[in-house]
Amino acid sequence: MAPKDLRGINRVAIVGGGPTGIACAKYLLAEKSFQTIDVFEQRRNVGGIWNLSGTEKTRRIPIPQTDPKYGAGKNSSASGRGDDDSLEFESPLYDYLETNIPKTMMAYSDTPFAESLPLYPKHDDVLRYLEDYAQPVKHFVHFQTQVIDVRPFEPRDHPEGTSRLAQKWHLTTKDLRTNALEEAHYDAVIVANGHYTVPHVPAVPGIAEWHKKYPNVVMHSKAYRRPEDFSGQKVLVIGNSASGLDIAGQLAPCAQKPIFLASRSASQLAPAGGGPAWRKDIAEIEAFLVSEGDRAVRTKDGDMVDGFDAIIFATGYFYSFPFLSPVSAHSSSSSKTQSPSSSSVSLESPASAHDGPAAHLPTSDGEDLSVSNPLENLVTSGLRTHDVYKHFIHIDYPTLALPVLNLKVVPFPLAENQAAVIARLWSGRLDLPTTNDMHKWEEDEERRLLEGRRLRPAPDTATGESVASDGHDLPAATSKYEGGFHTLVYPEDVAQINSLYQWAASACPRDGLEHNGKGKLGTRWDEEQVWLRKQFPTLKAAYTNFGGKRFDVTSIAELGEEWNDGYKKWQENTSDEEKANLFRRAAVPGY
């Protein structure tokens, strides 16, 4: 099969007006090739998760919570998706959240953070930053508009059903102010709804009975808002990634010391040398003890710790796309569906043609045409997505993009660099590899991660144990081991940024675009930034050591002399071979 040429895309829908959706809109606009760009945002303003919210529904989630479809609002009703258990409008932000990425590397390439802001901005600073960044494309955004349903359909002028490039997309949206439903057709769709909606609280042995005996003690970090709520309490935080470390640190001045932090492995985000004095690091929790001790747990080391007043699971989220329907459906009323930016048709209920699954489509001759449903496999356990090339382009539906799926990354630059590639692919200035080659990339990535023992078993989300694999029988193995597929380990995240930049820059130039026809370019990290990315844990620790005065620190240089010449010293003490190896792995140009 030949490489995929995606020319002919004019109408694009973007689901979500957060950092990723807005970046995509800006790069599509800069490409000067798309007739319609519609961004659907269910909140009242841009920013996505950076809009702080309440936690009423998140506090009521079941314990454990291992259902990837929970709280995603997929309860069908005459007026669209139900919201009785929906967590879509509740953000994972908390009151005193600061970024864990310095503003100099967090920013989009064309919009630096204000020099006067702290080196690690507060969440309301980031929201204002995003509002400023979004100004050039804000007129594309349909606020308080929820995407109810997105599904591929095949126009009547392509009845053969052989080309996924012939597929169009049918969107149903709901105006949250009036409950009116609207339908529209698009040539391509960008899914930018984020992946912080459905919390994951693993099924640790005994946790359900423990929660019943001691209600309101166990919670997910999405329900955490302020440390004062835990004053004088004995607290256990489970999970040592960004949220777990940050929440533990916030609790230190208020809660009973030490703050217990349980994890199954060392954190990439914590500096070497052990934790601070106020924190007690313990092994992974093996069981919740109902009949032993008082509010007790047992670690995998065999230690029992009891008397906890609060246990906070900072154990991540499931991937969830509740509006994506895996059913291909033939549209018989395309003339009645328009862009919401022109004259949308308002409906009282979703089109009956889309009710229920369909295994066959009618052709223009009235015959049934069997179709496959590639979207059925997109999310299975909720721990990863499937059939997605380079973590952001759907292989079988290349007019569907799902940017910023990765974890342990710097999201804003990643969003813009993926957006730069998407815009060029869909305008026809770049070609995708063949379908077979894209599937091979995914299989090779699965094998690499299995052999590196970096995947976790999907059925056993309670423990998330790393697995030993020699790479044999890969199809069977990958159906079991899904956790960690989208997690990048330094310098993989840097290489992703730089490789995407180079991919976008390789597009055929076109007159009228910026940068002498190359078009809008994103972020490229040089050697010093590659080194600095590795210093994130130590850098944040140095900033935190300033205590209340840290908000006066606005640049890395202000952290101390060692940060002024840190890169120079590293260069002097590192062999050329080591540097070349690192920069080659980080995809720095010239290596």
mmCIF file of N, CA and C in Angstrom, residues 8-132:
data_model
loop_
_atom_site.group_PDB
_atom_site.id
_atom_site.type_symbol
_atom_site.label_atom_id
_atom_site.label_comp_id
_atom_site.label_asym_id
_atom_site.label_seq_id
_atom_site.Cartn_x
_atom_site.Cartn_y
_atom_site.Cartn_z
ATOM 1 N N GLY A 8 -7.079 17.350 0.308
ATOM 2 C CA GLY A 8 -8.534 17.415 0.170
ATOM 3 C C GLY A 8 -9.268 17.612 1.473
ATOM 4 N N ILE A 9 -8.558 17.844 2.563
ATOM 5 C CA ILE A 9 -9.207 18.091 3.843
ATOM 6 C C ILE A 9 -9.467 19.584 3.989
ATOM 7 N N ASN A 10 -10.731 19.955 4.159
ATOM 8 C CA ASN A 10 -11.108 21.365 4.259
ATOM 9 C C ASN A 10 -11.724 21.721 5.598
ATOM 10 N N ARG A 11 -12.449 20.782 6.187
ATOM 11 C CA ARG A 11 -13.212 21.067 7.401
ATOM 12 C C ARG A 11 -12.672 20.212 8.551
ATOM 13 N N VAL A 12 -12.233 20.878 9.624
ATOM 14 C CA VAL A 12 -11.612 20.179 10.748
ATOM 15 C C VAL A 12 -12.338 20.553 12.033
ATOM 16 N N ALA A 13 -12.645 19.543 12.840
ATOM 17 C CA ALA A 13 -13.224 19.746 14.169
ATOM 18 C C ALA A 13 -12.186 19.397 15.222
ATOM 19 N N ILE A 14 -12.144 20.192 16.278
ATOM 20 C CA ILE A 14 -11.238 19.945 17.398
ATOM 21 C C ILE A 14 -12.076 19.789 18.660
ATOM 22 N N VAL A 15 -11.924 18.656 19.327
ATOM 23 C CA VAL A 15 -12.671 18.390 20.559
ATOM 24 C C VAL A 15 -11.819 18.834 21.739
ATOM 25 N N GLY A 16 -12.166 19.967 22.331
ATOM 26 C CA GLY A 16 -11.445 20.463 23.490
ATOM 27 C C GLY A 16 -10.725 21.766 23.219
ATOM 28 N N GLY A 17 -10.926 22.736 24.109
ATOM 29 C CA GLY A 17 -10.283 24.031 23.990
ATOM 30 C C GLY A 17 -9.236 24.247 25.067
ATOM 31 N N GLY A 18 -8.554 23.179 25.444
ATOM 32 C CA GLY A 18 -7.463 23.277 26.400
ATOM 33 C C GLY A 18 -6.156 23.580 25.699
ATOM 34 N N PRO A 19 -5.017 23.385 26.377
ATOM 35 C CA PRO A 19 -3.716 23.713 25.785
ATOM 36 C C PRO A 19 -3.446 23.013 24.462
ATOM 37 N N THR A 20 -3.880 21.764 24.326
ATOM 38 C CA THR A 20 -3.624 21.018 23.097
ATOM 39 C C THR A 20 -4.552 21.466 21.973
ATOM 40 N N GLY A 21 -5.841 21.590 22.266
ATOM 41 C CA GLY A 21 -6.789 21.998 21.242
ATOM 42 C C GLY A 21 -6.492 23.367 20.683
ATOM 43 N N ILE A 22 -6.123 24.306 21.547
ATOM 44 C CA ILE A 22 -5.818 25.660 21.094
ATOM 45 C C ILE A 22 -4.556 25.678 20.240
ATOM 46 N N ALA A 23 -3.536 24.912 20.653
ATOM 47 C CA ALA A 23 -2.310 24.830 19.848
ATOM 48 C C ALA A 23 -2.614 24.272 18.454
ATOM 49 N N CYS A 24 -3.460 23.257 18.403
ATOM 50 C CA CYS A 24 -3.824 22.676 17.106
ATOM 51 C C CYS A 24 -4.543 23.697 16.238
ATOM 52 N N ALA A 25 -5.447 24.464 16.819
ATOM 53 C CA ALA A 25 -6.167 25.475 16.056
ATOM 54 C C ALA A 25 -5.206 26.510 15.481
ATOM 55 N N LYS A 26 -4.195 26.909 16.261
ATOM 56 C CA LYS A 26 -3.249 27.922 15.786
ATOM 57 C C LYS A 26 -2.422 27.406 14.612
ATOM 58 N N TYR A 27 -2.027 26.147 14.660
ATOM 59 C CA TYR A 27 -1.218 25.606 13.570
ATOM 60 C C TYR A 27 -2.061 25.315 12.328
ATOM 61 N N LEU A 28 -3.300 24.919 12.519
ATOM 62 C CA LEU A 28 -4.189 24.757 11.358
ATOM 63 C C LEU A 28 -4.425 26.100 10.687
ATOM 64 N N LEU A 29 -4.637 27.147 11.473
ATOM 65 C CA LEU A 29 -4.849 28.485 10.919
ATOM 66 C C LEU A 29 -3.615 28.958 10.152
ATOM 67 N N ALA A 30 -2.442 28.723 10.721
ATOM 68 C CA ALA A 30 -1.206 29.175 10.085
ATOM 69 C C ALA A 30 -0.939 28.457 8.774
ATOM 70 N N GLU A 31 -1.521 27.264 8.610
ATOM 71 C CA GLU A 31 -1.300 26.486 7.378
ATOM 72 C C GLU A 31 -2.042 27.075 6.186
ATOM 73 N N LYS A 32 -3.080 27.875 6.423
ATOM 74 C CA LYS A 32 -3.828 28.578 5.370
ATOM 75 C C LYS A 32 -4.396 27.620 4.328
ATOM 76 N N SER A 33 -4.891 26.470 4.804
ATOM 77 C CA SER A 33 -5.413 25.464 3.867
ATOM 78 C C SER A 33 -6.802 24.972 4.227
ATOM 79 N N PHE A 34 -7.340 25.402 5.356
ATOM 80 C CA PHE A 34 -8.570 24.794 5.852
ATOM 81 C C PHE A 34 -9.708 25.816 5.860
ATOM 82 N N GLN A 35 -10.796 25.413 5.253
ATOM 83 C CA GLN A 35 -11.959 26.292 5.129
ATOM 84 C C GLN A 35 -12.643 26.506 6.474
ATOM 85 N N THR A 36 -12.744 25.444 7.281
ATOM 86 C CA THR A 36 -13.452 25.505 8.563
ATOM 87 C C THR A 36 -12.598 24.893 9.661
ATOM 88 N N ILE A 37 -12.465 25.611 10.758
ATOM 89 C CA ILE A 37 -11.817 25.092 11.969
ATOM 90 C C ILE A 37 -12.777 25.365 13.112
ATOM 91 N N ASP A 38 -13.387 24.324 13.640
ATOM 92 C CA ASP A 38 -14.333 24.460 14.752
ATOM 93 C C ASP A 38 -13.751 23.791 15.985
ATOM 94 N N VAL A 39 -13.668 24.538 17.078
ATOM 95 C CA VAL A 39 -13.191 24.017 18.352
ATOM 96 C C VAL A 39 -14.378 23.948 19.303
ATOM 97 N N PHE A 40 -14.608 22.782 19.873
ATOM 98 C CA PHE A 40 -15.740 22.587 20.779
ATOM 99 C C PHE A 40 -15.215 22.451 22.210
ATOM 100 N N GLU A 41 -15.624 23.385 23.058
ATOM 101 C CA GLU A 41 -15.175 23.418 24.448
ATOM 102 C C GLU A 41 -16.387 23.447 25.362
ATOM 103 N N GLN A 42 -16.471 22.474 26.266
ATOM 104 C CA GLN A 42 -17.659 22.367 27.107
ATOM 105 C C GLN A 42 -17.651 23.358 28.280
ATOM 106 N N ARG A 43 -16.503 23.924 28.596
ATOM 107 C CA ARG A 43 -16.466 24.948 29.644
ATOM 108 C C ARG A 43 -16.772 26.330 29.059
ATOM 109 N N ARG A 44 -16.753 27.345 29.950
ATOM 110 C CA ARG A 44 -17.091 28.703 29.530
ATOM 111 C C ARG A 44 -15.901 29.457 28.958
ATOM 112 N N ASN A 45 -14.705 28.909 29.106
ATOM 113 C CA ASN A 45 -13.519 29.577 28.583
ATOM 114 C C ASN A 45 -12.456 28.548 28.244
ATOM 115 N N VAL A 46 -11.399 29.008 27.615
ATOM 116 C CA VAL A 46 -10.319 28.107 27.222
ATOM 117 C C VAL A 46 -9.522 27.698 28.456
ATOM 118 N N GLY A 47 -8.629 26.735 28.271
ATOM 119 C CA GLY A 47 -7.738 26.334 29.356
ATOM 120 C C GLY A 47 -7.864 24.895 29.790
ATOM 121 N N GLY A 48 -9.006 24.254 29.493
ATOM 122 C CA GLY A 48 -9.150 22.848 29.854
ATOM 123 C C GLY A 48 -8.985 22.617 31.339
ATOM 124 N N ILE A 49 -8.095 21.707 31.707
ATOM 125 C CA ILE A 49 -7.928 21.340 33.117
ATOM 126 C C ILE A 49 -7.366 22.482 33.957
ATOM 127 N N TRP A 50 -6.867 23.528 33.327
ATOM 128 C CA TRP A 50 -6.324 24.652 34.088
ATOM 129 C C TRP A 50 -7.417 25.547 34.658
ATOM 130 N N ASN A 51 -8.665 25.176 34.419
ATOM 131 C CA ASN A 51 -9.798 25.823 35.071
ATOM 132 C C ASN A 51 -10.113 25.067 36.355
ATOM 133 N N LEU A 52 -9.812 25.673 37.500
ATOM 134 C CA LEU A 52 -10.050 25.030 38.790
ATOM 135 C C LEU A 52 -11.544 24.791 38.993
ATOM 136 N N SER A 53 -11.890 23.674 39.638
ATOM 137 C CA SER A 53 -13.302 23.313 39.813
ATOM 138 C C SER A 53 -13.513 22.716 41.193
ATOM 139 N N GLY A 54 -14.761 22.380 41.493
ATOM 140 C CA GLY A 54 -15.084 21.640 42.705
ATOM 141 C C GLY A 54 -14.773 20.165 42.548
ATOM 142 N N THR A 55 -15.072 19.375 43.579
ATOM 143 C CA THR A 55 -14.711 17.945 43.567
ATOM 144 C C THR A 55 -15.865 17.052 44.011
ATOM 145 N N GLU A 56 -17.098 17.560 43.939
ATOM 146 C CA GLU A 56 -18.230 16.840 44.521
ATOM 147 C C GLU A 56 -18.361 15.416 43.980
ATOM 148 N N LYS A 57 -18.297 15.262 42.664
ATOM 149 C CA LYS A 57 -18.509 13.937 42.080
ATOM 150 C C LYS A 57 -17.276 13.046 42.222
ATOM 151 N N THR A 58 -16.101 13.646 42.145
ATOM 152 C CA THR A 58 -14.883 12.849 42.296
ATOM 153 C C THR A 58 -14.790 12.261 43.698
ATOM 154 N N ARG A 59 -15.294 12.964 44.688
ATOM 155 C CA ARG A 59 -15.263 12.446 46.061
ATOM 156 C C ARG A 59 -16.201 11.250 46.243
ATOM 157 N N ARG A 60 -17.104 11.043 45.303
ATOM 158 C CA ARG A 60 -18.072 9.953 45.434
ATOM 159 C C ARG A 60 -17.744 8.756 44.549
ATOM 160 N N ILE A 61 -16.568 8.712 43.967
ATOM 161 C CA ILE A 61 -16.245 7.578 43.099
ATOM 162 C C ILE A 61 -16.170 6.300 43.922
ATOM 163 N N PRO A 62 -16.414 5.148 43.298
ATOM 164 C CA PRO A 62 -16.284 3.883 44.027
ATOM 165 C C PRO A 62 -14.828 3.608 44.378
ATOM 166 N N ILE A 63 -14.612 2.882 45.450
ATOM 167 C CA ILE A 63 -13.272 2.456 45.870
ATOM 168 C C ILE A 63 -13.269 0.942 45.946
ATOM 169 N N PRO A 64 -12.487 0.224 45.144
ATOM 170 C CA PRO A 64 -11.571 0.747 44.128
ATOM 171 C C PRO A 64 -12.312 1.270 42.902
ATOM 172 N N GLN A 65 -11.590 1.954 42.029
ATOM 173 C CA GLN A 65 -12.151 2.465 40.780
ATOM 174 C C GLN A 65 -11.275 1.956 39.642
ATOM 175 N N THR A 66 -11.736 0.868 39.003
ATOM 176 C CA THR A 66 -10.953 0.224 37.941
ATOM 177 C C THR A 66 -11.703 0.170 36.613
ATOM 178 N N ASP A 67 -12.767 0.957 36.510
ATOM 179 C CA ASP A 67 -13.575 0.978 35.286
ATOM 180 C C ASP A 67 -13.146 2.161 34.425
ATOM 181 N N PRO A 68 -12.536 1.902 33.250
ATOM 182 C CA PRO A 68 -12.076 3.015 32.415
ATOM 183 C C PRO A 68 -13.213 3.846 31.834
ATOM 184 N N LYS A 69 -14.437 3.364 31.926
ATOM 185 C CA LYS A 69 -15.574 4.117 31.382
ATOM 186 C C LYS A 69 -16.338 4.882 32.458
ATOM 187 N N TYR A 70 -15.925 4.741 33.704
ATOM 188 C CA TYR A 70 -16.658 5.399 34.776
ATOM 189 C C TYR A 70 -16.516 6.920 34.678
ATOM 190 N N GLY A 71 -17.602 7.620 34.958
ATOM 191 C CA GLY A 71 -17.548 9.066 35.078
ATOM 192 C C GLY A 71 -17.245 9.802 33.804
ATOM 193 N N ALA A 72 -17.403 9.129 32.668
ATOM 194 C CA ALA A 72 -17.125 9.781 31.389
ATOM 195 C C ALA A 72 -18.393 10.259 30.718
ATOM 196 N N GLY A 73 -19.515 10.228 31.436
ATOM 197 C CA GLY A 73 -20.749 10.787 30.911
ATOM 198 C C GLY A 73 -21.339 10.030 29.749
ATOM 199 N N LYS A 74 -21.129 8.732 29.680
ATOM 200 C CA LYS A 74 -21.614 7.955 28.540
ATOM 201 C C LYS A 74 -22.972 7.322 28.843
ATOM 202 N N ASN A 75 -23.787 7.979 29.625
ATOM 203 C CA ASN A 75 -25.142 7.492 29.878
ATOM 204 C C ASN A 75 -26.068 8.123 28.847
ATOM 205 N N SER A 76 -26.496 7.344 27.881
ATOM 206 C CA SER A 76 -27.281 7.889 26.789
ATOM 207 C C SER A 76 -28.655 8.324 27.265
ATOM 208 N N SER A 77 -29.126 9.411 26.711
ATOM 209 C CA SER A 77 -30.470 9.894 26.983
ATOM 210 C C SER A 77 -30.943 10.670 25.769
ATOM 211 N N ALA A 78 -32.189 11.075 25.795
ATOM 212 C CA ALA A 78 -32.744 11.786 24.654
ATOM 213 C C ALA A 78 -32.033 13.112 24.403
ATOM 214 N N SER A 79 -31.406 13.646 25.411
ATOM 215 C CA SER A 79 -30.755 14.941 25.261
ATOM 216 C C SER A 79 -29.240 14.828 25.143
ATOM 217 N N GLY A 80 -28.734 13.619 24.902
ATOM 218 C CA GLY A 80 -27.303 13.449 24.748
ATOM 219 C C GLY A 80 -26.700 12.669 25.895
ATOM 220 N N ARG A 81 -25.368 12.788 26.070
ATOM 221 C CA ARG A 81 -24.686 12.043 27.119
ATOM 222 C C ARG A 81 -25.202 12.445 28.483
ATOM 223 N N GLY A 82 -25.398 11.478 29.344
ATOM 224 C CA GLY A 82 -25.855 11.769 30.699
ATOM 225 C C GLY A 82 -24.752 12.367 31.534
ATOM 226 N N ASP A 83 -25.116 12.998 32.650
ATOM 227 C CA ASP A 83 -24.098 13.622 33.473
ATOM 228 C C ASP A 83 -24.262 13.285 34.954
ATOM 229 N N ASP A 84 -25.034 12.222 35.270
ATOM 230 C CA ASP A 84 -25.266 11.923 36.677
ATOM 231 C C ASP A 84 -23.999 11.482 37.389
ATOM 232 N N ASP A 85 -23.064 10.851 36.675
ATOM 233 C CA ASP A 85 -21.808 10.462 37.289
ATOM 234 C C ASP A 85 -20.617 11.079 36.564
ATOM 235 N N SER A 86 -20.867 12.038 35.683
ATOM 236 C CA SER A 86 -19.812 12.580 34.840
ATOM 237 C C SER A 86 -18.780 13.348 35.647
ATOM 238 N N LEU A 87 -17.510 13.055 35.380
ATOM 239 C CA LEU A 87 -16.406 13.756 36.021
ATOM 240 C C LEU A 87 -15.731 14.720 35.050
ATOM 241 N N GLU A 88 -16.333 14.926 33.886
ATOM 242 C CA GLU A 88 -15.691 15.693 32.829
ATOM 243 C C GLU A 88 -15.497 17.164 33.184
ATOM 244 N N PHE A 89 -16.312 17.683 34.082
ATOM 245 C CA PHE A 89 -16.225 19.096 34.412
ATOM 246 C C PHE A 89 -15.428 19.343 35.690
ATOM 247 N N GLU A 90 -14.838 18.289 36.243
ATOM 248 C CA GLU A 90 -14.039 18.443 37.447
ATOM 249 C C GLU A 90 -12.560 18.300 37.105
ATOM 250 N N SER A 91 -11.811 19.328 37.407
ATOM 251 C CA SER A 91 -10.394 19.400 37.064
ATOM 252 C C SER A 91 -9.545 18.700 38.126
ATOM 253 N N PRO A 92 -8.370 18.188 37.759
ATOM 254 C CA PRO A 92 -7.454 17.613 38.753
ATOM 255 C C PRO A 92 -6.606 18.670 39.456
ATOM 256 N N LEU A 93 -6.794 19.946 39.123
ATOM 257 C CA LEU A 93 -6.008 20.999 39.769
ATOM 258 C C LEU A 93 -6.362 21.135 41.242
ATOM 259 N N TYR A 94 -5.415 21.641 42.027
ATOM 260 C CA TYR A 94 -5.681 21.945 43.423
ATOM 261 C C TYR A 94 -5.253 23.386 43.712
ATOM 262 N N ASP A 95 -5.710 23.899 44.845
ATOM 263 C CA ASP A 95 -5.645 25.336 45.122
ATOM 264 C C ASP A 95 -4.246 25.924 44.993
ATOM 265 N N TYR A 96 -3.235 25.231 45.508
ATOM 266 C CA TYR A 96 -1.894 25.805 45.554
ATOM 267 C C TYR A 96 -0.966 25.173 44.516
ATOM 268 N N LEU A 97 -1.531 24.645 43.452
ATOM 269 C CA LEU A 97 -0.701 23.975 42.449
ATOM 270 C C LEU A 97 0.216 24.967 41.749
ATOM 271 N N GLU A 98 1.477 24.568 41.640
ATOM 272 C CA GLU A 98 2.459 25.263 40.820
ATOM 273 C C GLU A 98 2.942 24.274 39.766
ATOM 274 N N THR A 99 3.410 24.762 38.658
ATOM 275 C CA THR A 99 3.899 23.854 37.630
ATOM 276 C C THR A 99 5.126 23.110 38.141
ATOM 277 N N ASN A 100 5.389 21.943 37.587
ATOM 278 C CA ASN A 100 6.620 21.218 37.920
ATOM 279 C C ASN A 100 7.618 21.307 36.770
ATOM 280 N N ILE A 101 7.359 22.246 35.863
ATOM 281 C CA ILE A 101 8.225 22.493 34.707
ATOM 282 C C ILE A 101 8.585 23.976 34.718
ATOM 283 N N PRO A 102 9.855 24.339 34.589
ATOM 284 C CA PRO A 102 10.201 25.759 34.556
ATOM 285 C C PRO A 102 9.564 26.439 33.347
ATOM 286 N N LYS A 103 9.157 27.683 33.543
ATOM 287 C CA LYS A 103 8.396 28.380 32.508
ATOM 288 C C LYS A 103 9.172 28.518 31.203
ATOM 289 N N THR A 104 10.507 28.552 31.286
ATOM 290 C CA THR A 104 11.313 28.708 30.081
ATOM 291 C C THR A 104 11.200 27.516 29.144
ATOM 292 N N MET A 105 10.926 26.327 29.694
ATOM 293 C CA MET A 105 10.790 25.141 28.857
ATOM 294 C C MET A 105 9.351 24.699 28.704
ATOM 295 N N MET A 106 8.465 25.221 29.534
ATOM 296 C CA MET A 106 7.057 24.862 29.453
ATOM 297 C C MET A 106 6.349 25.606 28.332
ATOM 298 N N ALA A 107 6.831 26.775 27.968
ATOM 299 C CA ALA A 107 6.112 27.681 27.073
ATOM 300 C C ALA A 107 6.037 27.159 25.641
ATOM 301 N N TYR A 108 5.007 27.633 24.938
ATOM 302 C CA TYR A 108 4.959 27.455 23.485
ATOM 303 C C TYR A 108 6.081 28.286 22.864
ATOM 304 N N SER A 109 6.501 27.898 21.678
ATOM 305 C CA SER A 109 7.675 28.530 21.055
ATOM 306 C C SER A 109 7.458 30.006 20.740
ATOM 307 N N ASP A 110 6.221 30.407 20.460
ATOM 308 C CA ASP A 110 5.968 31.782 20.036
ATOM 309 C C ASP A 110 5.389 32.658 21.152
ATOM 310 N N THR A 111 5.256 32.123 22.366
ATOM 311 C CA THR A 111 4.621 32.876 23.455
ATOM 312 C C THR A 111 5.342 32.592 24.770
ATOM 313 N N PRO A 112 6.370 33.354 25.094
ATOM 314 C CA PRO A 112 7.051 33.140 26.381
ATOM 315 C C PRO A 112 6.173 33.585 27.549
ATOM 316 N N PHE A 113 6.374 32.963 28.690
ATOM 317 C CA PHE A 113 5.735 33.444 29.910
ATOM 318 C C PHE A 113 6.329 34.805 30.276
ATOM 319 N N ALA A 114 5.564 35.607 30.971
ATOM 320 C CA ALA A 114 6.037 36.918 31.389
ATOM 321 C C ALA A 114 7.273 36.786 32.278
ATOM 322 N N GLU A 115 8.252 37.657 32.068
ATOM 323 C CA GLU A 115 9.481 37.606 32.845
ATOM 324 C C GLU A 115 9.222 37.796 34.337
ATOM 325 N N SER A 116 8.160 38.509 34.676
ATOM 326 C CA SER A 116 7.870 38.808 36.075
ATOM 327 C C SER A 116 7.267 37.630 36.834
ATOM 328 N N LEU A 117 6.828 36.590 36.124
ATOM 329 C CA LEU A 117 6.207 35.445 36.790
ATOM 330 C C LEU A 117 7.253 34.583 37.470
ATOM 331 N N PRO A 118 6.854 33.844 38.517
ATOM 332 C CA PRO A 118 7.796 32.904 39.148
ATOM 333 C C PRO A 118 8.332 31.898 38.135
ATOM 334 N N LEU A 119 9.491 31.366 38.427
ATOM 335 C CA LEU A 119 10.093 30.356 37.543
ATOM 336 C C LEU A 119 9.139 29.191 37.334
ATOM 337 N N TYR A 120 8.397 28.823 38.398
ATOM 338 C CA TYR A 120 7.362 27.797 38.306
ATOM 339 C C TYR A 120 6.013 28.489 38.557
ATOM 340 N N PRO A 121 5.312 28.852 37.497
ATOM 341 C CA PRO A 121 4.089 29.652 37.662
ATOM 342 C C PRO A 121 3.004 28.899 38.428
ATOM 343 N N LYS A 122 2.123 29.657 39.066
ATOM 344 C CA LYS A 122 0.944 29.100 39.725
ATOM 345 C C LYS A 122 -0.108 28.783 38.668
ATOM 346 N N HIS A 123 -1.097 27.972 39.077
ATOM 347 C CA HIS A 123 -2.072 27.513 38.082
ATOM 348 C C HIS A 123 -2.874 28.662 37.485
ATOM 349 N N ASP A 124 -3.176 29.720 38.271
ATOM 350 C CA ASP A 124 -3.929 30.829 37.697
ATOM 351 C C ASP A 124 -3.069 31.648 36.738
ATOM 352 N N ASP A 125 -1.749 31.664 36.951
ATOM 353 C CA ASP A 125 -0.844 32.298 35.986
ATOM 354 C C ASP A 125 -0.892 31.553 34.650
ATOM 355 N N VAL A 126 -0.910 30.223 34.734
ATOM 356 C CA VAL A 126 -0.938 29.412 33.517
ATOM 357 C C VAL A 126 -2.257 29.636 32.767
ATOM 358 N N LEU A 127 -3.367 29.728 33.498
ATOM 359 C CA LEU A 127 -4.648 29.957 32.848
ATOM 360 C C LEU A 127 -4.658 31.284 32.106
ATOM 361 N N ARG A 128 -4.136 32.334 32.736
ATOM 362 C CA ARG A 128 -4.062 33.634 32.044
ATOM 363 C C ARG A 128 -3.147 33.553 30.822
ATOM 364 N N TYR A 129 -2.062 32.815 30.956
ATOM 365 C CA TYR A 129 -1.147 32.610 29.827
ATOM 366 C C TYR A 129 -1.873 31.938 28.656
ATOM 367 N N LEU A 130 -2.656 30.911 28.960
ATOM 368 C CA LEU A 130 -3.386 30.194 27.913
ATOM 369 C C LEU A 130 -4.449 31.083 27.275
ATOM 370 N N GLU A 131 -5.086 31.917 28.072
ATOM 371 C CA GLU A 131 -6.080 32.834 27.515
ATOM 372 C C GLU A 131 -5.425 33.806 26.541
ATOM 373 N N ASP A 132 -4.234 34.288 26.875
ATOM 374 C CA ASP A 132 -3.510 35.178 25.951
ATOM 375 C C ASP A 132 -3.091 34.426 24.691
#
